[in-house]
Short mmCIF file of C-alpha atoms in Angstrom, two decimals:
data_model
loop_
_atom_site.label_atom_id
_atom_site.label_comp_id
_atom_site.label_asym_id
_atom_site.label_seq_id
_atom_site.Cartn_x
_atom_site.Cartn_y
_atom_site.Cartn_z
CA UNK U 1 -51.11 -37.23 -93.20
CA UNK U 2 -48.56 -34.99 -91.65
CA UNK U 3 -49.69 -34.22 -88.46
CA UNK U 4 -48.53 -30.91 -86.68
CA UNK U 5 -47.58 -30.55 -83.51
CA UNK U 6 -49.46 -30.08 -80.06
CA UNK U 7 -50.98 -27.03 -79.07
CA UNK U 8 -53.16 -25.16 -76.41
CA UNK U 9 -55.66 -23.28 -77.71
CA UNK U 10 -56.89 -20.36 -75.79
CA UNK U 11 -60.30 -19.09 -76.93
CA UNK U 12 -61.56 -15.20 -75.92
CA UNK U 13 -64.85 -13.80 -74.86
CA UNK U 14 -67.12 -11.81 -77.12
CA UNK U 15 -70.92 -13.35 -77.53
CA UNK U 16 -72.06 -13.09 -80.84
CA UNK U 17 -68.49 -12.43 -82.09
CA UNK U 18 -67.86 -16.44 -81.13
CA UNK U 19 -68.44 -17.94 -84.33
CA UNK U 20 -65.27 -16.18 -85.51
CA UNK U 21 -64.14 -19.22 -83.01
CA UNK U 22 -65.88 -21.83 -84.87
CA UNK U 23 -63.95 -20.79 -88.36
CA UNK U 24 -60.72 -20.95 -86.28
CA UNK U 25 -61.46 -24.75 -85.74
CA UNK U 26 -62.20 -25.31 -88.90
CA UNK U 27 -58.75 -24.34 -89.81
CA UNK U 28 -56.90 -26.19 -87.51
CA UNK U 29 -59.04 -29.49 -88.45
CA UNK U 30 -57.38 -28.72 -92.14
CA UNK U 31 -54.41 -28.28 -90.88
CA UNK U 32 -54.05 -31.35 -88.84
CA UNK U 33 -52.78 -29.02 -85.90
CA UNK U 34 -53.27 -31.52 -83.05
CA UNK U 35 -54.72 -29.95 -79.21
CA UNK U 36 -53.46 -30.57 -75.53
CA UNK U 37 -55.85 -28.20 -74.14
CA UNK U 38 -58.68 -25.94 -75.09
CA UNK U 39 -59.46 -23.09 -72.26
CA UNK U 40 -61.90 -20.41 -72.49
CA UNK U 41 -63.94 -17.50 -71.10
CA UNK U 42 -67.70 -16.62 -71.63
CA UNK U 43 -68.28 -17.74 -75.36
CA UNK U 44 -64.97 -19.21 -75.47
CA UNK U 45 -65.81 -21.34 -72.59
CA UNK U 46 -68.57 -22.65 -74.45
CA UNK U 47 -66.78 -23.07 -77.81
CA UNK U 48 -64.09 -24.79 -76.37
CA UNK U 49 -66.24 -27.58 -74.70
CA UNK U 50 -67.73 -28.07 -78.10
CA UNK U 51 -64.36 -28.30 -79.47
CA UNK U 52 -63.21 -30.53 -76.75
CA UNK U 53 -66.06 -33.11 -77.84
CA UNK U 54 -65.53 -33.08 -81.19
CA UNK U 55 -68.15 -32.25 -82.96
CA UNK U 56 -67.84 -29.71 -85.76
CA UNK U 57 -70.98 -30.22 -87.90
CA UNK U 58 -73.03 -29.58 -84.18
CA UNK U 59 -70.92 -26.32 -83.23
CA UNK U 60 -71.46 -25.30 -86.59
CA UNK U 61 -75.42 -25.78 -86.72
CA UNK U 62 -75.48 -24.06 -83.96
CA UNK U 63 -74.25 -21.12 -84.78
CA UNK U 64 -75.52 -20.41 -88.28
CA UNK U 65 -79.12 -21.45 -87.11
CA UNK U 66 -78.70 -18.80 -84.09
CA UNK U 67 -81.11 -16.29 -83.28
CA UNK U 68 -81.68 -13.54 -79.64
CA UNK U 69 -84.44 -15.51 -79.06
CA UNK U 70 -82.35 -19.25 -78.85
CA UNK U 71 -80.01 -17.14 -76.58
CA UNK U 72 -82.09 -14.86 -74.38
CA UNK U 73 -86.09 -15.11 -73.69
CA UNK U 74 -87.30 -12.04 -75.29
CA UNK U 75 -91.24 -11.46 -74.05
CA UNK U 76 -93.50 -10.78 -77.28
CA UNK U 77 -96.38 -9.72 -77.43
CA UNK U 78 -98.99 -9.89 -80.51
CA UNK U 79 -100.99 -6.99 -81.34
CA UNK U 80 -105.53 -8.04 -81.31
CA UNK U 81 -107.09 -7.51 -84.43
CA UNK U 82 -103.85 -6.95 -86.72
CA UNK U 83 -101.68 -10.61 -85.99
CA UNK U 84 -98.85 -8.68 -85.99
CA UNK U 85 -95.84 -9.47 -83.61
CA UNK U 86 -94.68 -6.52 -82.11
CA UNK U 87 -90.90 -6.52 -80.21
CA UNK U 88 -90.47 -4.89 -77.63
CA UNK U 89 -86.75 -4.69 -78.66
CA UNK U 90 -84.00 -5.74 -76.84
CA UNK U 91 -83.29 -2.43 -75.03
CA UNK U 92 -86.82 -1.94 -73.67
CA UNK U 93 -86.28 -6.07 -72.72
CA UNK U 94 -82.64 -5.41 -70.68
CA UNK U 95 -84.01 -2.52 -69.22
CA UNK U 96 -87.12 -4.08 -67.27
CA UNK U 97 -84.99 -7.82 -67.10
CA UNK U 98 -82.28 -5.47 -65.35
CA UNK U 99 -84.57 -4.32 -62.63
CA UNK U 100 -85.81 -7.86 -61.87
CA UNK U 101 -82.64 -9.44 -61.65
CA UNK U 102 -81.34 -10.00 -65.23
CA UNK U 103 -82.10 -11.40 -68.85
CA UNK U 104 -83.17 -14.90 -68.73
CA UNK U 105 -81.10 -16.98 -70.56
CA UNK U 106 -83.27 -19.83 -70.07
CA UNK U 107 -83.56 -20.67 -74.30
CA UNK U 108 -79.58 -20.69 -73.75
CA UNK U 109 -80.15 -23.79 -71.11
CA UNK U 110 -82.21 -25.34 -73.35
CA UNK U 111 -79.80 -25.45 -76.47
CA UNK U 112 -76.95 -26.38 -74.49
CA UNK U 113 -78.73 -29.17 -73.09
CA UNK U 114 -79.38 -30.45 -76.62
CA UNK U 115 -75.62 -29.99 -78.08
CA UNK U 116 -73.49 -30.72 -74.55
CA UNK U 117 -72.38 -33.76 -74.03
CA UNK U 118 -70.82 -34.24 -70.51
CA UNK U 119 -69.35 -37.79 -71.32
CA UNK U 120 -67.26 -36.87 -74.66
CA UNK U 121 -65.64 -33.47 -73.04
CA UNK U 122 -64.69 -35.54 -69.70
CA UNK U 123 -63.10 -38.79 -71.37
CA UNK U 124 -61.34 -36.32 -74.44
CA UNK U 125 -57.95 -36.61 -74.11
CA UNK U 126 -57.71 -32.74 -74.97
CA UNK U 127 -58.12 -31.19 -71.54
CA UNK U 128 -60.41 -28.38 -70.79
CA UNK U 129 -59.89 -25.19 -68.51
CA UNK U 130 -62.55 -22.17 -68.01
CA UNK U 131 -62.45 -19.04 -66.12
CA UNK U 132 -65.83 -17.65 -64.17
CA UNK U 133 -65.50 -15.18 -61.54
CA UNK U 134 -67.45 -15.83 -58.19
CA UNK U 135 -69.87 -11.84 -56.92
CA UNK U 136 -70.02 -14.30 -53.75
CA UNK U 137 -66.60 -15.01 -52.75
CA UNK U 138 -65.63 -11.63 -55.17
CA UNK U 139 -62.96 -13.15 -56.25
CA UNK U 140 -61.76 -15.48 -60.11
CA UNK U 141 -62.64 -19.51 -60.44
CA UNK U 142 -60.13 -20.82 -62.62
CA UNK U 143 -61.08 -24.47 -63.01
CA UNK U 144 -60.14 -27.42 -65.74
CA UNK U 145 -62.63 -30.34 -65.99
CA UNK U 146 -60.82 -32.46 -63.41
CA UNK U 147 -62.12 -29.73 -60.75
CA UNK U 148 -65.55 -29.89 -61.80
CA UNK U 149 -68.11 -31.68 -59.99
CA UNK U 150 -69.50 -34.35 -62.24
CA UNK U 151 -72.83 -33.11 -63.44
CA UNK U 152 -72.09 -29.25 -63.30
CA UNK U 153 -69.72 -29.17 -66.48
CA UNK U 154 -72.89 -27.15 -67.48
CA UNK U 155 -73.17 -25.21 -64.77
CA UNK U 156 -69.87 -23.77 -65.07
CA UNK U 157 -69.83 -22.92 -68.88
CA UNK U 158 -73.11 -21.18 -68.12
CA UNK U 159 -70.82 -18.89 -64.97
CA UNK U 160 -68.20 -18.21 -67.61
CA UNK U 161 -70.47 -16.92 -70.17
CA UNK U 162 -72.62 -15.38 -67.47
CA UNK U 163 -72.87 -11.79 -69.30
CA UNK U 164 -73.47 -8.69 -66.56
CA UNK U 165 -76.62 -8.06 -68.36
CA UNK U 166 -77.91 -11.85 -67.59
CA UNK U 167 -79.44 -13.44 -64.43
CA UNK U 168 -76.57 -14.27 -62.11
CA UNK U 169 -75.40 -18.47 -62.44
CA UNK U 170 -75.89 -19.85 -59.35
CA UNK U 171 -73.82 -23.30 -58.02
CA UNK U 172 -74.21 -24.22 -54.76
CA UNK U 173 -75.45 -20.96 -53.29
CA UNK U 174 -73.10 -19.22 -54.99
CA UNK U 175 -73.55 -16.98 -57.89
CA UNK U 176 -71.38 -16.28 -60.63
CA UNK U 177 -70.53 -13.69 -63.61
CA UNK U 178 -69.10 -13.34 -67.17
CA UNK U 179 -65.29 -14.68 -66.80
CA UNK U 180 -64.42 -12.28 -69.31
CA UNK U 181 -64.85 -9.79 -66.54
CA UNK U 182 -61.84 -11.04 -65.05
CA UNK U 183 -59.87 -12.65 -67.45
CA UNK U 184 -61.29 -12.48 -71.35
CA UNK U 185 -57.91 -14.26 -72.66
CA UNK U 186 -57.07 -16.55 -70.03
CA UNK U 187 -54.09 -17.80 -71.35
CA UNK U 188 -52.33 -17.82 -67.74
CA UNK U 189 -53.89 -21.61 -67.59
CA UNK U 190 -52.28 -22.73 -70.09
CA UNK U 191 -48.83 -21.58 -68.34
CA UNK U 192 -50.21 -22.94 -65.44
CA UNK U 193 -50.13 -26.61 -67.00
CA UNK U 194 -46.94 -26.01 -68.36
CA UNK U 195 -48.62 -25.96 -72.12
CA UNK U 196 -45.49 -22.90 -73.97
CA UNK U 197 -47.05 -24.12 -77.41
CA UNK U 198 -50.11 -22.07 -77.89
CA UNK U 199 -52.82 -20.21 -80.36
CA UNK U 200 -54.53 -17.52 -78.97
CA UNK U 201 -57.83 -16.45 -80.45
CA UNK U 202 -58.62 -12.83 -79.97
CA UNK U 203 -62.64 -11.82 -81.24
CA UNK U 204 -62.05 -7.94 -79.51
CA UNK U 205 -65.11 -8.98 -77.05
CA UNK U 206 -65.53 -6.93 -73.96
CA UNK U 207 -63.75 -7.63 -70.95
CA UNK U 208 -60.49 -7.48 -69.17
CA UNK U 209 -57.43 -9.04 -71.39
CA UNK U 210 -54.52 -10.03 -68.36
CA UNK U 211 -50.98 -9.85 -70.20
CA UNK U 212 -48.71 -12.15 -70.03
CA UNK U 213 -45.19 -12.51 -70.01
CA UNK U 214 -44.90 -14.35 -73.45
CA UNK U 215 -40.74 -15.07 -72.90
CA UNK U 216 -40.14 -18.55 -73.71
CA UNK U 217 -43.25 -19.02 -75.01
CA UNK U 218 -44.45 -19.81 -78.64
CA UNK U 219 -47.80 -18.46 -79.69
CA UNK U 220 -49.46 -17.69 -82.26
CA UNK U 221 -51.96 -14.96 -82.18
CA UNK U 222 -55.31 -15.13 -84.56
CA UNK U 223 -57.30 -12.14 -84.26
CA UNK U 224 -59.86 -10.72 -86.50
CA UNK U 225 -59.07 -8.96 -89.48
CA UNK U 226 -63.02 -6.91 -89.68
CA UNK U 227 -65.42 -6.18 -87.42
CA UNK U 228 -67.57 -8.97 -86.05
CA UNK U 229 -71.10 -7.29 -85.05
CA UNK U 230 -72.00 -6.46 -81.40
CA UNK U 231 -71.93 -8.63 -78.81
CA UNK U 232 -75.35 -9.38 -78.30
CA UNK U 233 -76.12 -9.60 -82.33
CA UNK U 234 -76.70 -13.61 -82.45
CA UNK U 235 -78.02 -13.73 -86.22
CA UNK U 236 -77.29 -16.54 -88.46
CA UNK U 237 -75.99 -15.04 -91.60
CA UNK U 238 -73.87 -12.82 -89.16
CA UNK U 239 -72.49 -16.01 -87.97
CA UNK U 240 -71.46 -17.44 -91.22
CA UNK U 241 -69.73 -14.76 -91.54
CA UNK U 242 -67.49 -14.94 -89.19
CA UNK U 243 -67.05 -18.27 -89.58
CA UNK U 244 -65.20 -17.58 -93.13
CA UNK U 245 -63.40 -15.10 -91.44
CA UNK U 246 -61.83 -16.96 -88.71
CA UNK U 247 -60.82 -19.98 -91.04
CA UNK U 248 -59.63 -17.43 -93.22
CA UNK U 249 -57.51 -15.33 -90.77
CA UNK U 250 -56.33 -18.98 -89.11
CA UNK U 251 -54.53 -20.51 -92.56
CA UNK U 252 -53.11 -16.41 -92.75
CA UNK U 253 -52.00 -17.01 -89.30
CA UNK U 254 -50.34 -20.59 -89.95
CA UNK U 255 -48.56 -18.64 -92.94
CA UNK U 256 -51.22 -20.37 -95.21
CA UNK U 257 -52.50 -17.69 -97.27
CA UNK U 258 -50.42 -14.46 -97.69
CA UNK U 259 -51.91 -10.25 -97.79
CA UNK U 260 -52.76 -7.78 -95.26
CA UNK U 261 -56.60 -7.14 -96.27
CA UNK U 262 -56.62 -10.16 -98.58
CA UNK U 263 -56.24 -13.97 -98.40
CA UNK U 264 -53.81 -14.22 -100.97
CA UNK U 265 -52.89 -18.09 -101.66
CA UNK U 266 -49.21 -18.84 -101.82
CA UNK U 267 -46.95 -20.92 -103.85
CA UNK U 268 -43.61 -21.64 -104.38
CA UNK U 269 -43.55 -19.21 -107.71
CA UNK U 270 -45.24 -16.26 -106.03
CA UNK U 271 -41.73 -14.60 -104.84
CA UNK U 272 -40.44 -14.80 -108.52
CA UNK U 273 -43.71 -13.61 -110.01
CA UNK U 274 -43.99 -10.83 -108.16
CA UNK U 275 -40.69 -9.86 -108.82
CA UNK U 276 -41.87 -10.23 -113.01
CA UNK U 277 -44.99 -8.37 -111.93
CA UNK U 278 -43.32 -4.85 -110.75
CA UNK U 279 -39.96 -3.41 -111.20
CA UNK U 280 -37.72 -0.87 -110.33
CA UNK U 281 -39.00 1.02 -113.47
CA UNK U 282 -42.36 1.09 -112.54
CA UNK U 283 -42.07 2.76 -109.39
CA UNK U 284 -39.83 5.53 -110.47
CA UNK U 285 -43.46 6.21 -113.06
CA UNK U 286 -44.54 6.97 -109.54
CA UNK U 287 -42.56 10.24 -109.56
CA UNK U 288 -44.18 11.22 -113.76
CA UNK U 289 -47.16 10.25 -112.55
CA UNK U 290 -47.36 12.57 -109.82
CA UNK U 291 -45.56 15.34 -111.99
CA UNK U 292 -42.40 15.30 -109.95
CA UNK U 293 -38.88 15.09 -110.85
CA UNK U 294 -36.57 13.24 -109.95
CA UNK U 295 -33.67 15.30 -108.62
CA UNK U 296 -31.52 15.20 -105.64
CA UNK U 297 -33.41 18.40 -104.09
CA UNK U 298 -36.97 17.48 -103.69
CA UNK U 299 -39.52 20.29 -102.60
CA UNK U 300 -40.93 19.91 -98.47
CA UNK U 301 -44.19 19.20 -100.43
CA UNK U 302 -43.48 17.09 -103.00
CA UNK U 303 -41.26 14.89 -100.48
CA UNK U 304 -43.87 14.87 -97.98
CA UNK U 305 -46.24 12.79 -100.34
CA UNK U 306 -43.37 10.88 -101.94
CA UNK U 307 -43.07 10.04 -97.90
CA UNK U 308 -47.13 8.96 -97.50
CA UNK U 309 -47.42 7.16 -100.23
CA UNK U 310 -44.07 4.64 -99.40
CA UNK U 311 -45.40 4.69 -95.59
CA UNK U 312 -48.80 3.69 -96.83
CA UNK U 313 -47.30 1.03 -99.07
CA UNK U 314 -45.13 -0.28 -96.04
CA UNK U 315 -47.99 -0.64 -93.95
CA UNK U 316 -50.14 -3.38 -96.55
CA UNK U 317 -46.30 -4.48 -97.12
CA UNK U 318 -45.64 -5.85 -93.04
CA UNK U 319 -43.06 -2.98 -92.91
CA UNK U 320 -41.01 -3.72 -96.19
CA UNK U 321 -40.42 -1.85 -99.40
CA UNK U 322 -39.19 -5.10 -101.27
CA UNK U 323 -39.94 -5.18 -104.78
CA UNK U 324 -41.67 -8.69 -104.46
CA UNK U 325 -43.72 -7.14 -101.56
CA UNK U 326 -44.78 -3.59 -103.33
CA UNK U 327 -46.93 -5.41 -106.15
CA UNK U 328 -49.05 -7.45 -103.56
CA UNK U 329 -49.46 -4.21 -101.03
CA UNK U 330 -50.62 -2.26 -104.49
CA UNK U 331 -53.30 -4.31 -105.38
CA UNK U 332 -54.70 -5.13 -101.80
CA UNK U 333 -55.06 -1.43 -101.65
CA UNK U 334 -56.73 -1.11 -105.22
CA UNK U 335 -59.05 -3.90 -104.52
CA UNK U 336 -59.75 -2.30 -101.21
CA UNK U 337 -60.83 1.12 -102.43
CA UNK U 338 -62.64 -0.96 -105.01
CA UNK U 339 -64.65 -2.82 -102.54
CA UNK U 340 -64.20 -6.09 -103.58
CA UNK U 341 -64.84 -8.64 -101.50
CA UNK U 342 -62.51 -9.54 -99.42
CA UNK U 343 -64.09 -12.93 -97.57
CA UNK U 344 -62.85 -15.17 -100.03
CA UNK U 345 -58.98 -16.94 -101.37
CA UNK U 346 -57.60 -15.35 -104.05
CA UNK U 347 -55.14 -16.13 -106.74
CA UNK U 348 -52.95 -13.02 -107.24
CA UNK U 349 -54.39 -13.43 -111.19
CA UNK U 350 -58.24 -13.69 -110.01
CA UNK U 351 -57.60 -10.96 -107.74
CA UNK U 352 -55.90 -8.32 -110.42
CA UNK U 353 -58.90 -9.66 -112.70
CA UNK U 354 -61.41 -9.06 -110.14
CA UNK U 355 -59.33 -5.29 -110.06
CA UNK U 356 -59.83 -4.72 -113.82
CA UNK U 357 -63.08 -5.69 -113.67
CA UNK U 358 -64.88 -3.64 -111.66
CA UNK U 359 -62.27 -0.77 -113.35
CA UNK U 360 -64.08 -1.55 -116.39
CA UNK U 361 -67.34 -1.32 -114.74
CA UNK U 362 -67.41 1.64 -113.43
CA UNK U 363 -65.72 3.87 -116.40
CA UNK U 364 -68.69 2.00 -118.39
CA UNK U 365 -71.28 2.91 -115.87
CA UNK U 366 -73.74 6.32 -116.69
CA UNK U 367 -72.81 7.56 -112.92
CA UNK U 368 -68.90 7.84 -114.30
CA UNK U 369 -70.48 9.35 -117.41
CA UNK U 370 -71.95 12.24 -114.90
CA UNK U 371 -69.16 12.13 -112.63
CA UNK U 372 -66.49 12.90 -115.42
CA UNK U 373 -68.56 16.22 -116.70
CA UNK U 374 -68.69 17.57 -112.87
CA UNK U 375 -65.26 16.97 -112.65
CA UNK U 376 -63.52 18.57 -115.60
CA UNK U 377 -64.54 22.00 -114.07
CA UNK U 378 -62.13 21.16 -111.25
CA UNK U 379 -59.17 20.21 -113.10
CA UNK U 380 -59.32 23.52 -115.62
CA UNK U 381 -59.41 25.65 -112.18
CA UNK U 382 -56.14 27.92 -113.28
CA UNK U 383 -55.38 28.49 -109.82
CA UNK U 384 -55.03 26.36 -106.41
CA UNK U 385 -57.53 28.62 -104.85
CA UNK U 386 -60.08 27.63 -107.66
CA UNK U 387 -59.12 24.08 -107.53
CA UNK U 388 -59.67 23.78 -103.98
CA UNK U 389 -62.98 25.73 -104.27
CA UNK U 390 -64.26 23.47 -106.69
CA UNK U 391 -62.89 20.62 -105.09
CA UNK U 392 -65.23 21.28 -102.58
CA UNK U 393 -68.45 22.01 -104.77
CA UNK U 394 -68.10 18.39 -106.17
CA UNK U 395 -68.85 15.58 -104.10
CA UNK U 396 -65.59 12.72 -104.66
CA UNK U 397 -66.05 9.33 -105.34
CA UNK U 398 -63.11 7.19 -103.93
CA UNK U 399 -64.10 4.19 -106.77
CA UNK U 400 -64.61 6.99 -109.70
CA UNK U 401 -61.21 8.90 -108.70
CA UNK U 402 -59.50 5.66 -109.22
CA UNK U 403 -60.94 4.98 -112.35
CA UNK U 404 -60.34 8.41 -114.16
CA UNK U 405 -57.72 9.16 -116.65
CA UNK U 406 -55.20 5.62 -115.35
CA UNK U 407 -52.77 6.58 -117.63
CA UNK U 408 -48.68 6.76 -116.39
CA UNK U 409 -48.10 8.49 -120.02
CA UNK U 410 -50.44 11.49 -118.63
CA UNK U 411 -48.91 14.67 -119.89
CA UNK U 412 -51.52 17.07 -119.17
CA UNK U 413 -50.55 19.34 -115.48
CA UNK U 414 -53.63 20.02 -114.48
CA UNK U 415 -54.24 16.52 -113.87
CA UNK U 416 -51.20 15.73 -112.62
CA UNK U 417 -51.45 18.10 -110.01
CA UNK U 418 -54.99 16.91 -109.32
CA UNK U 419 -52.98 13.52 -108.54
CA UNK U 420 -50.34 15.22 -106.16
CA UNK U 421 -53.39 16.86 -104.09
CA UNK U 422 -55.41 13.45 -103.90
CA UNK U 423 -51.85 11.88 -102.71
CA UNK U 424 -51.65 14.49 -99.56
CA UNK U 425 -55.25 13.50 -98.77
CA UNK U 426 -55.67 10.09 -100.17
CA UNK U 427 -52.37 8.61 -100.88
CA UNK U 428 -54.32 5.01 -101.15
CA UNK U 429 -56.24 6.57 -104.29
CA UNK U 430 -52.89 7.26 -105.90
CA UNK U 431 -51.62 4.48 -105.26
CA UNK U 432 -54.63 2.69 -106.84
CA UNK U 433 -54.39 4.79 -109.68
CA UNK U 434 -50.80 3.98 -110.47
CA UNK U 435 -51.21 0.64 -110.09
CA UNK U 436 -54.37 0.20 -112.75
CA UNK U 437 -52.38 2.61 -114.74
CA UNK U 438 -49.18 -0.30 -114.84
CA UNK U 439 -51.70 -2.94 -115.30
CA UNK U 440 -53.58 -1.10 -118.06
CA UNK U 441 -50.19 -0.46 -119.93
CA UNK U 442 -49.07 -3.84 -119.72
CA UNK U 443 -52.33 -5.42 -120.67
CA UNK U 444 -52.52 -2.54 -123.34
CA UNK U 445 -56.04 -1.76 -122.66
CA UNK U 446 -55.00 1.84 -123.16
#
């Protein structure tokens, strides 16, 4: 088993964004990507020493089976005569824990008494680093788990992850904060051992990210692709979640899986496939579709979405406008606006059959049915000014608009200049149109 080599992984703060963290390991583990170090602040902190002992099934538990109340003591109270529990909700709960000093994180204690296990994260082999910032001294703790007092390993992932909005960690008189407050990325302590080799997990939690100067260095950045939750939303399905989505944007990272919004899986035919796929031909259909002509002299309009549409295309394509790379930004944007689910590896065939799919779906549906008789109103206005006044008295669909009239062989003007107007607004419509209209042709579903 090829084994890759050694890196330091740097794990960010974010709370209940930290089982994005979780997926990330789950990635390396399948990718054999071997560890010198694992540092982290606030939940990263605590990750990492669960990383650092090894013991994925636990770390995984824990987070999936995570709820406020196995994180912070929320008081409850139930209700005589009804036996009804009735929260008092956790801003009513921060607010009156504030004034006394802080949420208790007391059910947090308790869990990481049950999962930490001193021994294992001292005698890994992978060091371990942490950043916690001392109100005492006012001033950063940057410690690995040579500098830690046996016995306190706890202690100190408890001042890393010591959010402002909790009770203050105390160690030996002194009391401690949120690292994240200082240093939410801290890959500095990884340059401090001399580690250049490094992946740097990024869950957009609160806090202070310190650059560094990343010259001479080789990292690799994983960061995620969606939104996470809030900070303080520990909820179990939430936390699957983000699991998927941190393996997923891991094997993306590693080069893995390919796509902007997708996991796309690659292969060693996918460059000469997608070359089969689209061609030269099919995106000059861009220019019928849309009702322009192709001439040397363009009009300012016409050029201008001719110009939105390739910059929207370049953006899903990482900046190229490479045949091989135009089919795969086309239907990440189609499946997109389609709102198919994107949490998942694709095949670039399941993917364009998920696409045709739901296409057939919705033009089977009764609401496309309705949507189609409000529409045709619009596109027999005779002039712009009616157009744009019914455009307005009709309430647009982003699915529906991508499902009406895909046909590149469209001959009619009205709707063609319906397509030119949806381009200036919603050039990732056209572009989904156009690209079920290809599809449609070639599969002659037409």
């Amino acid at each position: 088993m090829l084994i890759m080599k050694n890196y330091g992984l740097v794990l960010g703060g974010g709370g209940a964004k930290g089982g994005y963290e979780i997926g990330v390991w789950k990635a390396l583990k399948e990718l054999n990507v071997g560890l010198k170090a694992v540092v982290g602040a606030s939940v990263g902190a605590l990750n990492g020493a669960l990383i650092v002992q090894d013991d994925y099934d636990a770390a995984y538990d824990l987070w999936t089976d995570l709820t406020m109340e196995k994180v912070i003591k929320v008081e409850k109270e139930i209700e005589e005569g009804k036996g009804k529990i009735l929260s008092k909700g956790i801003f009513d709960t921060a607010y009156n824990a504030l004034k006394e000093g802080g949420l208790d994180v007391t059910p947090l204690k308790e869990i990481m008494d049950e999962v930490l296990d001193e021994d294992k994260v001292r005698n890994s082999k992978v060091d371990f680093g942490l950043v916690t910032f001392s109100v005492t001294d006012f001033k950063p703790v940057r410690v690995f788990k040579k500098d830690i007092p046996y016995g306190k390993l706890k202690d100190y992932l408890l001042a890393s992850s010591c959010f402002p909005a909790f009770k203050r960690q105390e160690i030996e008189d002194k009391k401690f904060i949120d690292g994240g407050m200082w240093d939410n990325i801290p890959a500095s302590l990884m340059i401090e051992k001399g580690i250049k080799d490094m992946i740097i997990v990024d869950v957009s939690g609160p806090g202070l990210n310190r650059k560094i100067n990343e010259k001479d260095l080789n990292i690799i950045h994983v960061k995620n692709s969606e939104d996470l939750g809030g900070t303080l939303d520990f909820n179990g399905d939430r936390a699957k979640r983000n699991i998927e989505i941190g393996y997923l944007d891991t094997l993306k990272s590693f080069g893995k899986l390919k796509g902007s919004s997708y996991y796309l899986i690659s292969s060693a035919e996918d460059k000469e496939m997608s070359i089969k796929d689209v061609s030269n031909d099919d995106l000059k259909k861009l220019y019928y579709f849309l009702g322009i002509e192709m001439k040397n002299k363009v009009s300012a309009q016409n050029k201008l979405i001719i110009t939105r549409i390739l910059n929207t295309l370049k953006k899903y394509a990482g900046g190229s406008l490479k045949v091989e790379d135009i089919y795969i930004a086309m239907m990440e944007i189609t499946a997109e606006q389609l709102q198919i689910e994107r949490g998942n590896k694709y095949k670039k065939e399941e993917l364009l059959d998920e696409i045709i799919g739901r296409y057939e779906e919705i033009k089977g549906s009764k609401d496309f049915s309705e949507y189609i008789s409000n529409l045709s109103s619009l596109l027999s206005s005779k002039s712009m000014v009616d157009f744009n006044r019914e455009l307005k008295n009709n309430i647009i669909d982003g699915k529906f608009l991508i499902a009406y009239n895909a046909d590149v062989r469209e001959e009619n003007e009205g709707n063609k200049r319906f397509r030119r107007l949806l381009a200036m607004t919603f050039p990732k419509i056209t572009i989904s149109n156009l690209f079920i209209s290809i599809i449609l042709e070639r599969r002659n579903f037409n």
